[in-house]
Amino acid sequence: MLSLKEKIRLFVYDRQGAVLKTLRRASFFMALLSLGLLLYLAGFNLSTQTETIAIGVIKVILVYFIFVYALRFFFSISKLGFLRTTWLEFLLMAMLVVDGISLYLFQFPLLAKIFEPFGIENFTPIYLMFIQLYIVVFAGLEVIRSNPGLSRIRIKFSLGLVISLAILGLLGALLLMMPQMYTGRAPTFLESLFTSVSAISQTGLILVDTGSFWTVKGQFVVMMLIQIGALGIISFSTFFGTYLAQGLNLRQQHMVSEFFTSDSRFKTEDLARQIIFYTIFINLFGAIIIYFLWDPSVVFKSLGDKIFNSIFHSVSAFCNAGFSTFPQGIYTDPVRHSYMLHMALLMLVFLGSVGYPTLHDLFGIHHVRDRLQFAWKKLKLDSQISLYTAIVLIIFGAVMFYFLEYNRSMADLKGGPAWITAFFQSVMRTAGFNTVDISAVGSPMLIVFCFLMFVGGGSASVCGGIRTSTFAIICVSLWNSIRGKNVMTIGNREITTDLYNKVISIFLFATCWVLGATFVLTITDPDLPFIKLIFEEVSAFGTCGLSTGITGTLSEAGKWVILLSMYVGRVGTLTLVVALGTQVTKSKYKYPTARIMVG
């Protein structure tokens, strides 16, 4: 005979599947409702009564989520295992409980008091927003995962990248159009969409000034778009695919690994974790360094404003976005003369431009330990190509900038400051920061910049362009052809025909797009100099963000061309790599060899 306790346990566990499935679906709609209410509160000017009602509904919804989490914990067989796998959710729920108890039982807003010394007067809306974003994402994933019909839906990986970035850009534009996101007049749809696409593509070209046009909330949205755009292309796609399908299949893993190195294949979950870890760590470390390097004469509204600006510029630098809250960017006085700050931004941009696999190869604990223990161990070939090519391009760009602009845009700089400025602008081939007036730069250096921006950063980085690895292989193949070698090699490794074809395809695609878009710009904006038009187009496609100052003066059609170029520059080459990485059917027969005259 079963005891009463055992009967109750059997009764509960027999019904847990149906209960949890119903709660998942209810949680998804509750999360959407609470997120909508939070956006309504954050984005619109409301009366006190309406605001009180909305906040009350949100609090009720949060209590519901605490109850659901407790119920899931009760149904779990291994309590410790459940806490281990849901540790982040546990911390968020604990934060809600502690804040609720301290506020309603002791009339003491604990979390708000903790953050008051940092100049953050009302921390509650900030952490509530993060909690609701977390809840709506994971509640939605649970609903899809629990529905076999939805989880069987398959979208081509490359198409998923294109669609996800387009949806993110549109959502960002809609957020920026809410009343509390801007200071004066309402932005047009084109201005909001342009800013959103520029942020998610890590470009930095703008139609309105980031610091004066957008409020702190608007700047926060821009910063989040930069960060999500930098992470989302690969890591979030990998994570969601893994979560929904209990792991990517072999073909999908091959596609994901095309962004990284062959050693990363079949470890897609680890790739996402590594990317997120490096991003958070470097951004926080960079923000701390920037915080202490601000010039004392730079005026901030409060301590919280100084902290926010430090985080904003750290995120913008590491993601190679080039956005700044200052009127003229880093060229604004006195920031333009803060050379130690320039060095910090330079290093952040460089780390973001070499690519995540190279960062892992350089700073990963196991890799560092192996190199210290075994002197013969070297960086992987991918890392060597990315790192050495970037260094060569930086030195080339700095030397060219120094000698071509010494008596022009750097006429007021001598010695060390001039060389720091030259290296800073050379590194900024992948980001949009500038410490000189780009409109005063001569045509020869603008042409050099076009070359540097077109090449872009390393593979699997946040940068655009054709990538340093593509450029390196083109140079090596050219050198091999000059020497008459019929087998192309790099680093004691043979370059296969498939890899070479992929490189040529990327190069031709990028060249054709830049020339075609520039041709259209000469039609839409015939009054502007050709060198400035092609510079603007290459900057947009290379997701660099440097500008001679013509972005806002372009015609509406011209602005749409630049907007589309930023979007294509972010996903175009990536999508092309994935498409070319798919399985190709090989014929079992061969045609006679053709002998065609070339040259």
Coordinates of C-alpha atoms in Angstrom, one line a residue, residues 157 161 233-235 237-239 241-242 248-261 264-269 271-272 275 460 577-578:
F157 CA 21.0 29.6 -41.6
L161 CA 21.1 36.0 -40.3
I233 CA 25.0 37.8 -35.9
I234 CA 26.7 34.6 -34.8
S235 CA 26.5 33.9 -31.1
S237 CA 21.9 32.6 -33.8
T238 CA 24.1 29.7 -32.6
F239 CA 22.6 29.8 -29.1
G241 CA 19.5 27.1 -32.7
T242 CA 21.1 25.0 -30.1
L248 CA 22.6 22.1 -34.3
N249 CA 22.9 19.4 -36.9
L250 CA 26.2 18.6 -38.7
R251 CA 25.4 20.9 -41.6
Q252 CA 24.5 23.8 -39.4
Q253 CA 27.6 23.3 -37.3
H254 CA 29.6 23.4 -40.5
M255 CA 28.0 26.7 -41.4
V256 CA 28.7 28.2 -38.0
S257 CA 32.2 27.0 -38.0
E258 CA 32.8 28.8 -41.3
F259 CA 32.8 32.0 -39.3
F260 CA 35.5 30.7 -37.0
T261 CA 38.3 28.1 -37.4
S264 CA 36.0 25.2 -33.5
R265 CA 33.7 22.8 -35.4
F266 CA 31.1 20.8 -33.4
K267 CA 31.6 23.2 -30.4
T268 CA 29.1 25.9 -31.3
E269 CA 27.7 26.2 -27.7
L271 CA 31.8 29.5 -29.2
A272 CA 28.7 31.5 -28.1
I275 CA 32.2 35.4 -27.4
A460 CA 34.7 36.4 -37.1
V577 CA 30.6 32.7 -46.8
V578 CA 27.9 30.6 -45.4

